Short mmCIF file of C-alpha atoms in Angstrom, two decimals:
data_model
loop_
_atom_site.label_atom_id
_atom_site.label_comp_id
_atom_site.label_asym_id
_atom_site.label_seq_id
_atom_site.Cartn_x
_atom_site.Cartn_y
_atom_site.Cartn_z
CA ASP I 1 100.69 81.56 66.60
CA ALA I 2 103.46 80.81 69.06
CA GLY I 3 104.05 83.45 71.66
CA VAL I 4 107.43 84.54 72.93
CA ILE I 5 109.62 81.49 73.57
CA GLN I 6 112.24 81.42 76.25
CA SER I 7 114.78 78.75 77.19
CA PRO I 8 115.64 77.27 79.50
CA ARG I 9 112.58 77.58 81.76
CA HIS I 10 114.68 76.74 84.81
CA GLU I 11 118.39 77.08 85.39
CA VAL I 12 120.36 76.16 88.50
CA THR I 13 124.06 77.00 88.50
CA GLU I 14 126.92 77.65 90.81
CA MET I 15 128.41 81.04 91.55
CA GLY I 16 131.00 81.97 89.05
CA GLN I 17 129.52 79.98 86.14
CA GLU I 18 128.36 81.55 82.94
CA VAL I 19 124.65 81.65 82.31
CA THR I 20 123.00 82.20 78.96
CA LEU I 21 119.28 82.83 78.59
CA ARG I 22 117.57 82.65 75.20
CA CYS I 23 114.57 84.29 73.69
CA LYS I 24 112.65 83.96 70.39
CA PRO I 25 110.25 86.94 69.96
CA ILE I 26 106.93 86.77 68.12
CA SER I 27 107.50 86.80 64.40
CA GLY I 28 107.16 90.32 62.97
CA HIS I 29 107.71 92.14 66.20
CA ASP I 30 110.40 94.76 66.03
CA TYR I 31 110.92 95.45 69.73
CA LEU I 32 112.47 93.05 72.24
CA PHE I 33 112.81 93.62 75.94
CA TRP I 34 114.63 91.79 78.73
CA TYR I 35 113.25 92.15 82.27
CA ARG I 36 114.20 90.77 85.69
CA GLN I 37 111.61 90.07 88.46
CA THR I 38 112.44 89.62 92.15
CA MET I 39 110.32 89.94 95.26
CA MET I 40 112.40 92.84 96.51
CA ARG I 41 112.60 94.97 93.41
CA GLY I 42 109.61 93.81 91.37
CA LEU I 43 109.86 93.77 87.55
CA GLU I 44 112.75 95.81 86.17
CA LEU I 45 113.62 96.57 82.52
CA LEU I 46 117.18 95.58 81.80
CA ILE I 47 117.56 96.41 78.12
CA TYR I 48 115.51 96.74 75.02
CA PHE I 49 116.20 96.44 71.27
CA ASN I 50 114.56 97.92 68.20
CA ASN I 51 115.18 96.18 64.90
CA ASN I 52 117.97 94.24 66.57
CA VAL I 53 119.80 97.35 67.80
CA PRO I 54 120.11 98.00 71.53
CA ILE I 55 118.29 101.24 72.39
CA ASP I 56 118.51 101.52 76.11
CA ASP I 57 120.67 99.39 78.37
CA SER I 58 120.58 101.66 81.43
CA GLY I 59 118.84 98.93 83.48
CA MET I 60 121.66 96.42 83.02
CA PRO I 61 123.07 95.98 86.55
CA GLU I 62 126.74 95.78 85.78
CA ASP I 63 129.34 94.63 83.30
CA ARG I 64 128.65 91.00 84.16
CA PHE I 65 125.46 91.26 82.20
CA SER I 66 125.41 91.44 78.38
CA ALA I 67 122.66 91.05 75.78
CA LYS I 68 122.76 90.51 72.07
CA MET I 69 120.29 90.29 69.27
CA PRO I 70 122.05 88.85 66.21
CA ASN I 71 118.84 88.67 64.14
CA ALA I 72 115.15 89.46 64.35
CA SER I 73 114.23 86.02 65.75
CA PHE I 74 116.76 85.47 68.45
CA SER I 75 118.22 87.22 71.51
CA THR I 76 120.47 86.19 74.39
CA LEU I 77 121.12 87.57 77.90
CA LYS I 78 124.36 86.40 79.34
CA ILE I 79 125.64 86.64 82.91
CA GLN I 80 129.34 86.03 83.43
CA PRO I 81 130.28 85.34 86.11
CA SER I 82 127.01 84.64 87.91
CA GLU I 83 126.41 85.56 91.52
CA PRO I 84 123.75 84.48 94.04
CA ARG I 85 122.15 87.95 93.91
CA ASP I 86 121.39 87.31 90.21
CA SER I 87 118.78 84.74 91.23
CA ALA I 88 115.49 85.90 89.76
CA VAL I 89 112.98 85.24 87.05
CA TYR I 90 114.11 86.74 83.75
CA PHE I 91 111.46 87.64 81.16
CA CYS I 92 111.73 88.44 77.57
CA ALA I 93 108.96 90.40 75.88
CA SER I 94 108.32 91.60 72.32
CA SER I 95 106.10 94.18 70.73
CA PHE I 96 105.17 95.57 67.34
CA SER I 97 105.50 99.29 66.69
CA GLY I 98 102.81 99.43 64.04
CA ARG I 99 100.02 100.40 66.42
CA THR I 100 99.57 103.55 68.52
CA GLN I 101 99.42 101.79 71.86
CA GLU I 102 101.98 99.02 71.83
CA THR I 103 101.31 95.84 73.73
CA GLN I 104 104.26 93.99 75.17
CA TYR I 105 103.88 90.20 75.00
CA PHE I 106 105.83 88.42 77.66
CA GLY I 107 107.32 85.00 77.55
CA PRO I 108 106.96 82.43 80.33
CA GLY I 109 110.28 83.48 81.88
CA THR I 110 113.46 81.73 82.99
CA ARG I 111 113.76 80.96 86.69
CA LEU I 112 117.44 81.34 87.57
CA LEU I 113 118.94 80.11 90.79
CA VAL I 114 122.62 80.79 91.50
CA LEU I 115 123.98 78.83 94.40
CA THR Q 1 112.96 104.73 95.07
CA GLN Q 2 109.94 103.03 93.55
CA LEU Q 3 108.41 105.29 90.91
CA LEU Q 4 105.03 103.49 91.02
CA GLU Q 5 103.65 102.52 94.37
CA GLN Q 6 100.96 99.85 94.42
CA SER Q 7 98.59 99.18 97.29
CA PRO Q 8 97.69 97.05 98.98
CA GLN Q 9 100.65 94.71 98.51
CA PHE Q 10 98.55 91.67 99.41
CA LEU Q 11 94.76 91.19 99.32
CA SER Q 12 92.79 88.11 100.22
CA ILE Q 13 89.00 88.18 99.78
CA GLN Q 14 86.02 85.87 99.42
CA GLU Q 15 84.37 85.12 96.15
CA GLY Q 16 81.73 87.67 95.30
CA GLU Q 17 83.34 90.58 97.08
CA ASN Q 18 84.35 93.85 95.44
CA LEU Q 19 87.84 95.27 95.60
CA THR Q 20 89.96 98.15 94.49
CA VAL Q 21 93.73 98.32 94.06
CA TYR Q 22 95.75 101.45 93.58
CA CYS Q 23 98.76 102.58 91.66
CA ASN Q 24 100.19 105.95 92.70
CA SER Q 25 103.13 108.09 91.61
CA SER Q 26 104.45 111.58 92.00
CA SER Q 27 105.35 111.53 88.28
CA VAL Q 28 103.19 112.17 85.28
CA PHE Q 29 102.89 109.37 82.75
CA SER Q 30 101.84 109.57 79.17
CA SER Q 31 100.03 106.22 79.53
CA LEU Q 32 99.53 103.58 82.14
CA GLN Q 33 99.00 99.89 81.68
CA TRP Q 34 97.60 97.16 83.95
CA TYR Q 35 98.88 93.55 83.68
CA ARG Q 36 97.84 90.34 85.43
CA GLN Q 37 100.48 87.65 86.10
CA GLU Q 38 99.63 84.11 87.11
CA PRO Q 39 102.15 81.83 88.84
CA GLY Q 40 104.83 80.50 86.50
CA GLU Q 41 103.80 82.81 83.65
CA GLY Q 42 104.62 86.18 82.26
CA PRO Q 43 102.44 89.24 82.74
CA VAL Q 44 99.49 89.67 80.34
CA LEU Q 45 98.24 93.08 79.38
CA LEU Q 46 94.71 93.90 80.53
CA VAL Q 47 94.28 97.50 79.52
CA THR Q 48 96.09 100.74 78.54
CA VAL Q 49 94.81 104.13 79.63
CA VAL Q 50 96.16 107.29 78.07
CA THR Q 51 93.81 110.22 78.84
CA GLY Q 52 93.54 111.91 82.20
CA GLY Q 53 90.24 110.91 83.80
CA GLU Q 54 89.73 108.00 81.39
CA VAL Q 55 87.67 105.09 82.58
CA LYS Q 56 87.79 101.70 80.81
CA LYS Q 57 85.71 98.67 81.58
CA LEU Q 58 86.66 95.08 80.82
CA LYS Q 59 83.71 92.88 81.98
CA ARG Q 60 83.88 93.02 85.78
CA LEU Q 61 87.07 95.11 85.83
CA THR Q 62 87.03 98.91 85.77
CA PHE Q 63 90.15 100.91 85.24
CA GLN Q 64 90.58 104.59 85.91
CA PHE Q 65 93.41 106.97 85.09
CA GLY Q 66 93.69 109.96 87.36
CA ASP Q 67 93.00 113.45 86.02
CA ALA Q 68 96.60 114.45 86.48
CA ARG Q 69 97.85 111.19 84.90
CA LYS Q 70 99.85 110.35 88.08
CA ASP Q 71 97.69 107.53 89.48
CA SER Q 72 95.31 104.80 88.50
CA SER Q 73 92.91 102.33 90.11
CA LEU Q 74 91.55 98.90 89.22
CA HIS Q 75 88.17 97.94 90.64
CA ILE Q 76 86.90 94.35 90.43
CA THR Q 77 83.26 93.66 90.95
CA ALA Q 78 82.07 90.24 92.29
CA ALA Q 79 85.53 88.79 92.35
CA GLN Q 80 85.96 85.18 91.25
CA PRO Q 81 88.68 82.63 92.07
CA GLY Q 82 89.90 83.07 88.41
CA ASP Q 83 90.76 86.65 89.22
CA THR Q 84 93.54 85.43 91.49
CA GLY Q 85 96.93 86.64 90.43
CA LEU Q 86 99.51 89.42 90.68
CA TYR Q 87 98.20 92.72 89.27
CA LEU Q 88 100.92 95.07 87.99
CA CYS Q 89 100.67 98.60 86.86
CA ALA Q 90 103.25 100.04 84.47
CA GLY Q 91 103.76 103.60 83.37
CA ALA Q 92 105.26 104.98 80.23
CA LYS Q 93 106.77 108.43 79.59
CA GLY Q 94 106.82 109.48 75.96
CA SER Q 95 106.83 106.30 73.93
CA ASN Q 96 105.28 103.16 75.34
CA TYR Q 97 108.42 101.16 74.81
CA LYS Q 98 110.09 101.80 78.10
CA LEU Q 99 107.83 100.78 80.99
CA THR Q 100 108.27 101.27 84.71
CA PHE Q 101 106.45 98.67 86.77
CA GLY Q 102 105.09 98.79 90.26
CA LYS Q 103 105.77 95.84 92.55
CA GLY Q 104 102.17 94.64 92.18
CA THR Q 105 99.22 93.62 94.34
CA LEU Q 106 98.91 89.88 94.94
CA LEU Q 107 95.20 89.07 94.91
CA THR Q 108 93.76 85.82 96.21
CA VAL Q 109 90.05 85.16 95.80
CA ASN Q 110 88.88 82.34 97.97
CA PRO Q 111 85.90 80.18 96.85
#
């Protein structure tokens, strides 16, 4: 089975541009998470969804960030306008709530560089 | 303020040596997970511990959850180059859905 799929794998953009990151969770998983990883702050949870509904977006840095999940097999994280401090690796993860101890399966990440 | 402190931040050892890395917090967690992340990839779950004092073994890796559920350790016996990677601990309060990660220990095992 395919794991979590993220695209693009790498993105280089200029400050002020809009950036859209995409994620396809594992089929059948009902939770989806967006994380950001930097050397300074480590791995931080930005937002997570359950059954396509945002549950907790308290980790979203500011209004420039938005996330959507229009259906069970697709989610986007958008940054508009982008800034150099947004440079990081962004991970999407999914999990299935049918077990007592849920495992989060991470995608390979999108490495974002904002110049 | 980092909720989960991991130490050491960096560790470089020779193949065959033993090592222990730590994950400490002043907060109580309902469960704690350990992940390993290799360059260019996402973290992969190694183990989940949920009971204070619990010890779990995964081949050469031994994980322990503190009695008070505030800290955890990972011990690797006879480290191998394939153990190289970033080891992350993550704590959950209540449900396991919202995880707080430490910054990780970057382990290098030299052949």
